[in-house]
PDB file of C-alpha atoms and ligand atoms in Angstrom:
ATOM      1  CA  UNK K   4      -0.828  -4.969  41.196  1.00 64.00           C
ATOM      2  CA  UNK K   5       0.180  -5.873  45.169  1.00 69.00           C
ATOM      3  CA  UNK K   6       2.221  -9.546  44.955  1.00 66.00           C
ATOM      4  CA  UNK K   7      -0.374 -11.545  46.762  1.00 71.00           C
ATOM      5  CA  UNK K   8      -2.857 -10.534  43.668  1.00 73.00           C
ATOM      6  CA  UNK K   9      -0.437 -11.285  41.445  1.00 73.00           C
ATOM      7  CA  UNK K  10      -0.315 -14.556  43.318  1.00 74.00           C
ATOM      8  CA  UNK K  11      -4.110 -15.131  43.584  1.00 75.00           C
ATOM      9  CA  UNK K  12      -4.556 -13.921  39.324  1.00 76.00           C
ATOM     10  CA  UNK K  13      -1.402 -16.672  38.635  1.00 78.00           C
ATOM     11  CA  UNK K  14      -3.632 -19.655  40.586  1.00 79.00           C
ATOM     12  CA  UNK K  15      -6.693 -18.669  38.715  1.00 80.00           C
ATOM     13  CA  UNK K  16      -4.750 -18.654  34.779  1.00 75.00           C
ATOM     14  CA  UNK K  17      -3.570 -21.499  35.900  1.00 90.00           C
ATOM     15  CA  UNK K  18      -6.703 -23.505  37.284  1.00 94.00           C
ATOM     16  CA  UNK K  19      -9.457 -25.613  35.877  1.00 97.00           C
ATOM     17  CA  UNK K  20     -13.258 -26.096  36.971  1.00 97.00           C
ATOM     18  CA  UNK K  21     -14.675 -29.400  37.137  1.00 98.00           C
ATOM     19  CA  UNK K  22     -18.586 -29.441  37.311  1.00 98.00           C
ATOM     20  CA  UNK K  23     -20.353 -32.298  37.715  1.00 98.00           C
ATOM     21  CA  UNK K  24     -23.433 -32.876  36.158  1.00 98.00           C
ATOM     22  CA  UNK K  25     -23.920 -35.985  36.073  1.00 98.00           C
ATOM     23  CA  UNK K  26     -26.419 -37.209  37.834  1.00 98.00           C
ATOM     24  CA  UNK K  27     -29.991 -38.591  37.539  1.00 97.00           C
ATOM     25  CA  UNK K  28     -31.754 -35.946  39.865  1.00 98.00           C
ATOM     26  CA  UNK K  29     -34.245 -38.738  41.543  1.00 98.00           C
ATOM     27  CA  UNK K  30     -34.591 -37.256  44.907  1.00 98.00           C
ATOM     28  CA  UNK K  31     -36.144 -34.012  42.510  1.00 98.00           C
ATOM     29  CA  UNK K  32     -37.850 -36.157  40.606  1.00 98.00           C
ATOM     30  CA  UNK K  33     -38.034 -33.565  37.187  1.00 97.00           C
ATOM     31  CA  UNK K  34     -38.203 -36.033  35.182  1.00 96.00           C
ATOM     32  CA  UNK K  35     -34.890 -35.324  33.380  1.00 96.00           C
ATOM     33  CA  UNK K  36     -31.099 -34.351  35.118  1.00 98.00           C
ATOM     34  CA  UNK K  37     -30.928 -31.858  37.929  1.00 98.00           C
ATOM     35  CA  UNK K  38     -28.388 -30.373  35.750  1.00 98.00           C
ATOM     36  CA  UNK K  39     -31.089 -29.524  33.360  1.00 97.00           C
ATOM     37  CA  UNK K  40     -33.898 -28.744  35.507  1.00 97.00           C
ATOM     38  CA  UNK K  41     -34.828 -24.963  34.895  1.00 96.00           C
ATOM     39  CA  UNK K  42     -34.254 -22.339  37.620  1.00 96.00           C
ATOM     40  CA  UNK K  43     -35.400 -18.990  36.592  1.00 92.00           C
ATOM     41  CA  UNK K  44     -35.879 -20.331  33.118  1.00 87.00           C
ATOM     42  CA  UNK K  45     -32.178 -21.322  32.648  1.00 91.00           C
ATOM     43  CA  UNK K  46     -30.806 -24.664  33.382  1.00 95.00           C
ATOM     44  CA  UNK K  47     -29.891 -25.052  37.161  1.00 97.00           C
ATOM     45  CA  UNK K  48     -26.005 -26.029  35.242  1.00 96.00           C
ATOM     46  CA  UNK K  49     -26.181 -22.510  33.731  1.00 94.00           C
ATOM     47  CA  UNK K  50     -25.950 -20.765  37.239  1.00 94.00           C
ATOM     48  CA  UNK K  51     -22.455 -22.302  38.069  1.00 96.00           C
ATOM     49  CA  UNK K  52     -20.964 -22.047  34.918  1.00 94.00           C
ATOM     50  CA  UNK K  53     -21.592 -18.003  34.938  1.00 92.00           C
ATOM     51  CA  UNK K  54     -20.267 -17.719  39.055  1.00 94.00           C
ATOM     52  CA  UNK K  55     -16.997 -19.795  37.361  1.00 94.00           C
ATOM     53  CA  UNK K  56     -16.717 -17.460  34.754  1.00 91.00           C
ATOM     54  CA  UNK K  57     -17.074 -14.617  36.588  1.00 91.00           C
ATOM     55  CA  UNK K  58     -14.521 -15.556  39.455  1.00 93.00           C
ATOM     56  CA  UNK K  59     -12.206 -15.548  36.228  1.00 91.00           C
ATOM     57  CA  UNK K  60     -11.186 -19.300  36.432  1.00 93.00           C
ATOM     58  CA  UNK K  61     -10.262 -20.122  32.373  1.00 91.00           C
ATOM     59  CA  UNK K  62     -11.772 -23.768  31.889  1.00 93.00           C
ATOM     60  CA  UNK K  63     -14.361 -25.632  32.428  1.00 95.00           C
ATOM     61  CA  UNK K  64     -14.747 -29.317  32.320  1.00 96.00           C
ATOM     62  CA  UNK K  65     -18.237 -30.652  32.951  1.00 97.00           C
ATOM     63  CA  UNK K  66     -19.448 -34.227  33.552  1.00 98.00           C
ATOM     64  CA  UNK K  67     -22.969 -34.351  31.729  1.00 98.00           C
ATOM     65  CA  UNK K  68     -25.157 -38.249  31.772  1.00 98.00           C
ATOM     66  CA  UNK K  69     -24.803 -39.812  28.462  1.00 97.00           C
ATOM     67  CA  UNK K  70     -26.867 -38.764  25.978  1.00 96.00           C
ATOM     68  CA  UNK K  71     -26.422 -35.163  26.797  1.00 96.00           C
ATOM     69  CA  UNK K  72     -23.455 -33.894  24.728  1.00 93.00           C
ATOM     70  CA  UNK K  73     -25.578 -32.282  22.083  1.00 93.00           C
ATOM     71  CA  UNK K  74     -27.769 -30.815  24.039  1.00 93.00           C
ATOM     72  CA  UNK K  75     -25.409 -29.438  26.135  1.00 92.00           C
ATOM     73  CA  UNK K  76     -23.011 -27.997  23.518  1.00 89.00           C
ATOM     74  CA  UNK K  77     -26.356 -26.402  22.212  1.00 87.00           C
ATOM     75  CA  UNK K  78     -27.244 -24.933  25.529  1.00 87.00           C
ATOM     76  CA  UNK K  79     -24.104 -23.553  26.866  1.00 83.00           C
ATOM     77  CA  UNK K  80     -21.263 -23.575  24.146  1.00 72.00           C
ATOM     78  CA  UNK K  81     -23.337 -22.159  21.249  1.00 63.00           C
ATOM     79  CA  UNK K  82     -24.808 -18.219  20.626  1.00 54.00           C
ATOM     80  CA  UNK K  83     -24.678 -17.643  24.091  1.00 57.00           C
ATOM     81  CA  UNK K  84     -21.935 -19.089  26.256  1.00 55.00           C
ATOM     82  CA  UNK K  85     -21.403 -18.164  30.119  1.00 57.00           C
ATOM     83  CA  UNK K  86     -20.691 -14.456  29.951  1.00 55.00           C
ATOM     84  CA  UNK K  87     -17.189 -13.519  31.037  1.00 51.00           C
ATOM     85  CA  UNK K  88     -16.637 -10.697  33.256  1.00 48.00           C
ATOM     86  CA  UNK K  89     -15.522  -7.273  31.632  1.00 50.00           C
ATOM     87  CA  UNK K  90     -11.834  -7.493  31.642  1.00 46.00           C
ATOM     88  CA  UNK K  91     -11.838 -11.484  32.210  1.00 49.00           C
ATOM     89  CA  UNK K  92     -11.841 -14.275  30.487  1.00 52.00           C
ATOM     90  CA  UNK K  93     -14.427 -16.553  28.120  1.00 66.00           C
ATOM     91  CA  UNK K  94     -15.058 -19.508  29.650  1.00 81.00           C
ATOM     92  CA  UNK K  95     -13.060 -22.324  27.690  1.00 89.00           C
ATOM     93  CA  UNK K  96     -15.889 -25.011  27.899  1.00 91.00           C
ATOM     94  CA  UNK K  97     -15.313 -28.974  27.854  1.00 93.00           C
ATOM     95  CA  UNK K  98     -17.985 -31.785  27.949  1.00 95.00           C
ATOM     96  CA  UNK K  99     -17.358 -35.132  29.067  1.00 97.00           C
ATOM     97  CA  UNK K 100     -19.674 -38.208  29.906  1.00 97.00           C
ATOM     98  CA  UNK K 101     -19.800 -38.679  33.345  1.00 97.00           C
ATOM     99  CA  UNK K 102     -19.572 -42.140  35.311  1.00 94.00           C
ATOM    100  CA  UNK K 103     -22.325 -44.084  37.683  1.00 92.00           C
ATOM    101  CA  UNK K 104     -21.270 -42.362  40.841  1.00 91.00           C
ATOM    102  CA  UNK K 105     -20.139 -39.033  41.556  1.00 92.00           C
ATOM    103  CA  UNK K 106     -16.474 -39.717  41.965  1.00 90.00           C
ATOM    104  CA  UNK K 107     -16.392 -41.661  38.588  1.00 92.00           C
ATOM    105  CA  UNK K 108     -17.460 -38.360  37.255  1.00 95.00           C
ATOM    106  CA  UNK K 109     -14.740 -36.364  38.758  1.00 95.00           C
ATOM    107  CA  UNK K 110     -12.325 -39.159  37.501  1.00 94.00           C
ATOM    108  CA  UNK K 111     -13.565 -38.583  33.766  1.00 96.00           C
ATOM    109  CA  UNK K 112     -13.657 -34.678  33.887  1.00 97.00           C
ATOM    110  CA  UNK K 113     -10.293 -34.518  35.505  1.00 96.00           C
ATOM    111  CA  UNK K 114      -8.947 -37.058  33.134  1.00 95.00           C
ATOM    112  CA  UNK K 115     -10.498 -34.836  30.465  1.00 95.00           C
ATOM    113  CA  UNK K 116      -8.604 -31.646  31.756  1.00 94.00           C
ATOM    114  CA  UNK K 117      -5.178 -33.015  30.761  1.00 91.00           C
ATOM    115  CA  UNK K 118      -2.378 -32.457  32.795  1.00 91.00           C
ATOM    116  CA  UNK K 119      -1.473 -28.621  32.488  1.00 89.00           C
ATOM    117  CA  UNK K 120      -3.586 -27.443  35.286  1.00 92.00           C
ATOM    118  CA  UNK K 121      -2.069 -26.828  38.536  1.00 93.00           C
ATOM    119  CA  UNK K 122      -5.253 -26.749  40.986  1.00 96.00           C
ATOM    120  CA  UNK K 123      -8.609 -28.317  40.155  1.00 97.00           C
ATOM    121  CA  UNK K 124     -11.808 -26.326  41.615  1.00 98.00           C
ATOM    122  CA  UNK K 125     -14.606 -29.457  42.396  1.00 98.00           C
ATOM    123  CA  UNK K 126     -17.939 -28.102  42.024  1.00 98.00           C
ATOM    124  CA  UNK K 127     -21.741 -29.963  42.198  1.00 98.00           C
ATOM    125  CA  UNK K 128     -24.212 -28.456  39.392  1.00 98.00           C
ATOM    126  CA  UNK K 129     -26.629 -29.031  42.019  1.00 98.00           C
ATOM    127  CA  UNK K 130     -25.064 -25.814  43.976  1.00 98.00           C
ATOM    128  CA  UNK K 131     -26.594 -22.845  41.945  1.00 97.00           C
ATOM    129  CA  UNK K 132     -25.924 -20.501  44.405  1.00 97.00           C
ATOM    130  CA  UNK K 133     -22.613 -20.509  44.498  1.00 98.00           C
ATOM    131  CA  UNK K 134     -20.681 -17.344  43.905  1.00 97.00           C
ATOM    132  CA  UNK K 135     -17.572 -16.412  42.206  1.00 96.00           C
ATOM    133  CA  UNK K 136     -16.148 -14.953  45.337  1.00 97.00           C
ATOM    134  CA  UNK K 137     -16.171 -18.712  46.913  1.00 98.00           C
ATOM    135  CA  UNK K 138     -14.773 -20.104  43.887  1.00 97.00           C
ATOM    136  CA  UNK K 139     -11.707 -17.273  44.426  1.00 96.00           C
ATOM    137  CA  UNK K 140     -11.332 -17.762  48.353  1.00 97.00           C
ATOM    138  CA  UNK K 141     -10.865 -21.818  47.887  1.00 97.00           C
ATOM    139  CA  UNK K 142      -8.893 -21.450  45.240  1.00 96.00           C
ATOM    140  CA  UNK K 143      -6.626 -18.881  47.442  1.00 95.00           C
ATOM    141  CA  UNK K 144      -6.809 -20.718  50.636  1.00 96.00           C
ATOM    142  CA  UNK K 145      -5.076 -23.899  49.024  1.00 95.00           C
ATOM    143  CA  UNK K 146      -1.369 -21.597  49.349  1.00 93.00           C
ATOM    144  CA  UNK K 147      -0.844 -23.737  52.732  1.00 93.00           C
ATOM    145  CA  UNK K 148      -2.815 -26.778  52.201  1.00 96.00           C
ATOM    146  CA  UNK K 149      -3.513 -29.584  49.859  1.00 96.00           C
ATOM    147  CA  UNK K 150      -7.574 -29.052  49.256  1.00 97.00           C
ATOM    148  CA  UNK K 151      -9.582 -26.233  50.793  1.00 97.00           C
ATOM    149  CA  UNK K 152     -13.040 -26.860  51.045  1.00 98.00           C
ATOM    150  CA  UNK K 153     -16.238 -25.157  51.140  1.00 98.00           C
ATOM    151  CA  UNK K 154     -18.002 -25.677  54.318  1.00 98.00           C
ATOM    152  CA  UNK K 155     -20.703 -24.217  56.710  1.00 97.00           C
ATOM    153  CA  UNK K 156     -20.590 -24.461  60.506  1.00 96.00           C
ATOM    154  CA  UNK K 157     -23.081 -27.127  61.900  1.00 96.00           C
ATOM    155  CA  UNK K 158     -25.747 -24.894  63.465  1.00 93.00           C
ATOM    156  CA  UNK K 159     -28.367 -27.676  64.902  1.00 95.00           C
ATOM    157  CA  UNK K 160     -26.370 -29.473  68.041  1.00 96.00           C
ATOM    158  CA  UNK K 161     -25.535 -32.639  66.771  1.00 96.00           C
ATOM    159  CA  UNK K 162     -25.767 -36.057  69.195  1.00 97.00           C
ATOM    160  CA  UNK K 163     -24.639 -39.365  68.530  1.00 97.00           C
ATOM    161  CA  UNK K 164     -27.433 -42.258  68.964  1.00 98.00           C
ATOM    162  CA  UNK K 165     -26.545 -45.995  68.940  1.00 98.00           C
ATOM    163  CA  UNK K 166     -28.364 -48.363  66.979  1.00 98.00           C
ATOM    164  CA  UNK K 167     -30.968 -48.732  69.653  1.00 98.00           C
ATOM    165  CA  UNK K 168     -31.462 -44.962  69.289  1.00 98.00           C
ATOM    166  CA  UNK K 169     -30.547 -43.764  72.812  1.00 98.00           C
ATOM    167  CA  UNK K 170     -27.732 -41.053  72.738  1.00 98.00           C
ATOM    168  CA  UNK K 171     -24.284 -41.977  73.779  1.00 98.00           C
ATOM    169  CA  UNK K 172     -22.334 -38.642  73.234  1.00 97.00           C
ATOM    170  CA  UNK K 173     -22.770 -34.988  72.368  1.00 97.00           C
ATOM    171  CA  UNK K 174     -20.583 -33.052  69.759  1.00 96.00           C
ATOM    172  CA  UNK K 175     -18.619 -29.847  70.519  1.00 95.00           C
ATOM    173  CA  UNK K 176     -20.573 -28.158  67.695  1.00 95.00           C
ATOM    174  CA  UNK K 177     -18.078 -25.277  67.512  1.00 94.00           C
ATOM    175  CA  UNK K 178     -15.441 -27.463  65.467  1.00 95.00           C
ATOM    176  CA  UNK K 179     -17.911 -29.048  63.579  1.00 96.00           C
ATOM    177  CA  UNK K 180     -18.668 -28.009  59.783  1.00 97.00           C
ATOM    178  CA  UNK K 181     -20.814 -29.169  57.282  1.00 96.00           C
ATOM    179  CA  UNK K 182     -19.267 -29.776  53.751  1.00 97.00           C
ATOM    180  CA  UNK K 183     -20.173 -28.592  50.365  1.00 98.00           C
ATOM    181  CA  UNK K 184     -18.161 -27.592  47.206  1.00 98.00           C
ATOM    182  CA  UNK K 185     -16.215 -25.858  45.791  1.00 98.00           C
ATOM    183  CA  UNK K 186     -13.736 -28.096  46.989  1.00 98.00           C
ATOM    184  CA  UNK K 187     -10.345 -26.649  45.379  1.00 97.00           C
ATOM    185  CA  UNK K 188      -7.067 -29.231  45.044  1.00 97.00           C
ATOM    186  CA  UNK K 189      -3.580 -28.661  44.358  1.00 96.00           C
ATOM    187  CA  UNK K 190      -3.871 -31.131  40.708  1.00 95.00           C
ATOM    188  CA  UNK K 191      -0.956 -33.530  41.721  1.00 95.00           C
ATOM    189  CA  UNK K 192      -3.153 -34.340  44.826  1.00 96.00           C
ATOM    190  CA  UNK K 193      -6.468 -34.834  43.187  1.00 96.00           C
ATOM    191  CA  UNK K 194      -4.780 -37.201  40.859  1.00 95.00           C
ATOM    192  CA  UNK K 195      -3.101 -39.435  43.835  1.00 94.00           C
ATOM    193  CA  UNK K 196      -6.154 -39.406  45.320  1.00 94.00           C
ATOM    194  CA  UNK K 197      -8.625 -40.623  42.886  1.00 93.00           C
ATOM    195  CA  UNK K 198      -5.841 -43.171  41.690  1.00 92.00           C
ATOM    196  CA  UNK K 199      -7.144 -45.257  45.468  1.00 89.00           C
ATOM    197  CA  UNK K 200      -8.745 -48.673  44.663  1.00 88.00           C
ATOM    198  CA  UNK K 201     -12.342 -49.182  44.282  1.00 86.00           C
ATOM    199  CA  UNK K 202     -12.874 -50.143  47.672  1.00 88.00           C
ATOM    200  CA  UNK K 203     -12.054 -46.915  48.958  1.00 89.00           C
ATOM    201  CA  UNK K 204     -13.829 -44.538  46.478  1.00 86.00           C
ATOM    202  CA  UNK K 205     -16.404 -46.839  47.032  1.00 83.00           C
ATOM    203  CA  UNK K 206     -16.229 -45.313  50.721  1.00 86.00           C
ATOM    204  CA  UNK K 207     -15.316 -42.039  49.710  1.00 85.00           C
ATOM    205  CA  UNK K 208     -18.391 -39.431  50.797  1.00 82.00           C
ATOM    206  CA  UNK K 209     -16.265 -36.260  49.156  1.00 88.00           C
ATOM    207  CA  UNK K 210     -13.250 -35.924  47.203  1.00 92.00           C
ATOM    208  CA  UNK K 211     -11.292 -34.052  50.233  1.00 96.00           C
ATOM    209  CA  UNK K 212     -11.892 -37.589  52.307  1.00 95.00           C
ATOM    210  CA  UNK K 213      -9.050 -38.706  50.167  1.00 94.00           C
ATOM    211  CA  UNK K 214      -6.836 -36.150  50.442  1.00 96.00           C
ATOM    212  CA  UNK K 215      -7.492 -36.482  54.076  1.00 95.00           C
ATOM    213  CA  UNK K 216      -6.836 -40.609  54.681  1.00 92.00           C
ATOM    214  CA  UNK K 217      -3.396 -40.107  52.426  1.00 91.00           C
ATOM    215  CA  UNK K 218      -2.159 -37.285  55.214  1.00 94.00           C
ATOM    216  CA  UNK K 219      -3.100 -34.455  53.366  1.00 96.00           C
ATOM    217  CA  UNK K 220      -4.234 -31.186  54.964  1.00 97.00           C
ATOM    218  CA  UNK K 221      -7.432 -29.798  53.951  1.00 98.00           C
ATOM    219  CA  UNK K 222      -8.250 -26.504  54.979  1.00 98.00           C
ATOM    220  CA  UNK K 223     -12.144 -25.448  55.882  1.00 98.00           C
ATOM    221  CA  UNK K 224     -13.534 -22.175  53.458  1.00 98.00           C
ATOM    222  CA  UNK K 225     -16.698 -20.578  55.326  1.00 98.00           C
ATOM    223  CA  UNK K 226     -18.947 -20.411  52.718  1.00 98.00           C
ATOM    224  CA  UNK K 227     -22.406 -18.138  52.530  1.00 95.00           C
ATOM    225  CA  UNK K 228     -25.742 -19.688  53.980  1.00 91.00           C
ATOM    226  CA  UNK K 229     -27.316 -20.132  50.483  1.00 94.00           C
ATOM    227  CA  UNK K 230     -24.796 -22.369  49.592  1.00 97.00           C
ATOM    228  CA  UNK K 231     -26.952 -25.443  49.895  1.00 97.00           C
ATOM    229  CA  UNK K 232     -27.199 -28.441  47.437  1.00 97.00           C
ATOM    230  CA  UNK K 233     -30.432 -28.410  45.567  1.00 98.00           C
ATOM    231  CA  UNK K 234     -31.929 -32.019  46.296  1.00 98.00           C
ATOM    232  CA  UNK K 235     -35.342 -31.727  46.898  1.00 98.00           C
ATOM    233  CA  UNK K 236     -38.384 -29.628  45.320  1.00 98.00           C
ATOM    234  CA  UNK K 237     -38.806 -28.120  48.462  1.00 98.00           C
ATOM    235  CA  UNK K 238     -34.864 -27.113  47.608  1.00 98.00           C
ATOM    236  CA  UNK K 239     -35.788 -25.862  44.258  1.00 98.00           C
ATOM    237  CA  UNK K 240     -38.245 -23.806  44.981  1.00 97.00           C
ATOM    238  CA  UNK K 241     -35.749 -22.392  47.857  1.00 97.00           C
ATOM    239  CA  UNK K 242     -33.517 -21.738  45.162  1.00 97.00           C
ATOM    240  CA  UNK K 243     -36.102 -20.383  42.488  1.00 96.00           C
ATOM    241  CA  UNK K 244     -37.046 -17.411  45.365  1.00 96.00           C
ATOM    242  CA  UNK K 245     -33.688 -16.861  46.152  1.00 94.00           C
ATOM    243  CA  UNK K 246     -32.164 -16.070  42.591  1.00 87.00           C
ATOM    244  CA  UNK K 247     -35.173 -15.068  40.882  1.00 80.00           C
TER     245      UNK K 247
HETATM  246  N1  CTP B 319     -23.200 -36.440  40.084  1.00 76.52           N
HETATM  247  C1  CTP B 319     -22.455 -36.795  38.957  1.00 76.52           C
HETATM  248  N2  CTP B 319     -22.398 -38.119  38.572  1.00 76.52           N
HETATM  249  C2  CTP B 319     -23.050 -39.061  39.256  1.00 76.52           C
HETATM  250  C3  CTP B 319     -23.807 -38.721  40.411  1.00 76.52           C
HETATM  251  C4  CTP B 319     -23.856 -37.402  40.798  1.00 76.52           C
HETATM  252  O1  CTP B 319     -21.878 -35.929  38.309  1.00 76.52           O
HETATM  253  N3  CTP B 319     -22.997 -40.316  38.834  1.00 76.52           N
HETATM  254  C5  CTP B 319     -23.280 -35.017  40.483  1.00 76.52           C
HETATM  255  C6  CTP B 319     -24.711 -34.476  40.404  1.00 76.52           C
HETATM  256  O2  CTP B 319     -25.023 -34.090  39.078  1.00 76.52           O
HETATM  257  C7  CTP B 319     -24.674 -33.331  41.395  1.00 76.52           C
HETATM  258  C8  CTP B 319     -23.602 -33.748  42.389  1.00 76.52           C
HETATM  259  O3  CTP B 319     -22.907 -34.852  41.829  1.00 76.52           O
HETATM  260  O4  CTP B 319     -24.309 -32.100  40.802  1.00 76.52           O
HETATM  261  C9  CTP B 319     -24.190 -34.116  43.754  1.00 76.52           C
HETATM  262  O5  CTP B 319     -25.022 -35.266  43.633  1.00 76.52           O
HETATM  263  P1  CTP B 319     -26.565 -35.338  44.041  1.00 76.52           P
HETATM  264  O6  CTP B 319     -27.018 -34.085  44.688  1.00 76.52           O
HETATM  265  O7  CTP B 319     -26.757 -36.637  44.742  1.00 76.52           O
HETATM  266  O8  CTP B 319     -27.281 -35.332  42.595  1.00 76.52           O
HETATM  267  P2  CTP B 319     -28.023 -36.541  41.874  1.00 76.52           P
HETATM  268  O9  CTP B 319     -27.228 -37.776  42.021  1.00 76.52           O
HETATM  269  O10 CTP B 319     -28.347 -36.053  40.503  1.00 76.52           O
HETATM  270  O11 CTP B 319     -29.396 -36.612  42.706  1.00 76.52           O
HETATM  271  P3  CTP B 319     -30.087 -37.963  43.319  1.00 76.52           P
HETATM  272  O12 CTP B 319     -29.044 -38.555  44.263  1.00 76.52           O
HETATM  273  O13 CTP B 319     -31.305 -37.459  43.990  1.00 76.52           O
HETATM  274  O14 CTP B 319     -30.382 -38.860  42.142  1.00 76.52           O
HETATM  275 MG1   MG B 320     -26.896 -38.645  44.001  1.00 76.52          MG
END
């Protein structure tokens, strides 16, 4: 095995997923968790779990809404856990109750993962698509930077309006990127971060933010186009066409 794969196979035995799952799913409006909304007749959850399995990352610690735990146990850590890869690992599966915003979630699933892991791959249930190839390239791009994130370059041209709606500047959309997860952290980092006061997660629009405002580097990750978060039914049945 070359050194650098070496390198790249160390980071992964030595990593831990955080999925959150958390949250109520409104904007869908299922009638139950995103998390637990069916895609192809398997929870929308399930998807992620097998693309973290498969990119060979050990554990998984997943913030599920209170109430869940059974069910959750019964639908992913019973009979049929995510499969692992031939040659790779089974996915070591934790489930934690997650908190009333996203970041309070990552807090309690990172908490949860004890302190043996040296990076921490952030990922949103609400990405199905995701593969195990972006897990691997985050997770990889983090050997010169504190958090590399997964991100898509801004397509549309983006303009900047004032309040009374009449444009005051356009954006060089070339350097512009629009971010999603994975977001992968060195574990020491994610832990410095999240330990900000309440005002600032409070402010905090991703994890990377804070990794950012304490003088961090974060590196960009191009993801794939299907990347996108599932918010929407219009999103879900995006999603249901696309991996079905
Ligand atoms: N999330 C979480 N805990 C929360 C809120 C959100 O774990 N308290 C997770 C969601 O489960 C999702 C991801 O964060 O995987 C991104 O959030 P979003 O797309 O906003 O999902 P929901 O909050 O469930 O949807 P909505 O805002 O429409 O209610
Ligand atoms: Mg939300």
């Amino acid at each position: 095995m070359p050194p650098t794969d070496r390198a790249s196979e160390q980071a992964l035995l030595q990593s831990v997923a955080i999925v959150v799952a958390a949250g109520s799913g409104e904007r869908l409006g299922a009638g139950r968790p995103k998390a637990f909304v069916d895609l192809g007749e398997r929870p929308m959850l399930a998807w992620s779990l097998d693309a973290v399995a498969a990119a060979g990352v050990p554990r998984a610690v997943v913030a599920i809404p209170p109430g869940y735990g059974a069910i959750a146990e019964e639908l992913f850590a019973g009979d049929d856990p995510p499969a692992p890869v031939e040659g790779g690992f089974p996915l070591g599966l934790v489930f934690v109750e997650g908190g009333a915003t996203r970041s309070e979630s990552v807090r309690n699933a990172l908490h949860a993962a004890g302190p043996d892991a040296a990076a921490v791959l952030v990922h949103d249930a609400a990405r199905p698509m995701v593969t195990p190839d972006l897990f691997t390239r985050t997770l990889a791009a983090l050997a010169d930077a504190d958090a590399a994130i997964a991100a898509a370059r801004v397509t549309d041209t983006i303009k900047e309006a004032g309040a009374d709606g009449i444009v005051v500047r356009t954006h060089d959309r070339s350097r512009l990127w629009a971010i999603q997860t994975p977001q992968a952290f060195r574990a020491d980092v994610l832990r410095r971060a999240l330990a900000a006061g309440e005002d600032v997660l409070a402010q905090a629009t991703d994890d990377a933010w804070l990794v950012e405002r304490a003088g961090g580097t974060v590196r960009v990750v191009e993801s794939p186009a299907a990347n996108f978060k599932v918010t929407t039914p219009h999103d879900l049945a995006l999603a249901d066409s696309l991996l079905c």
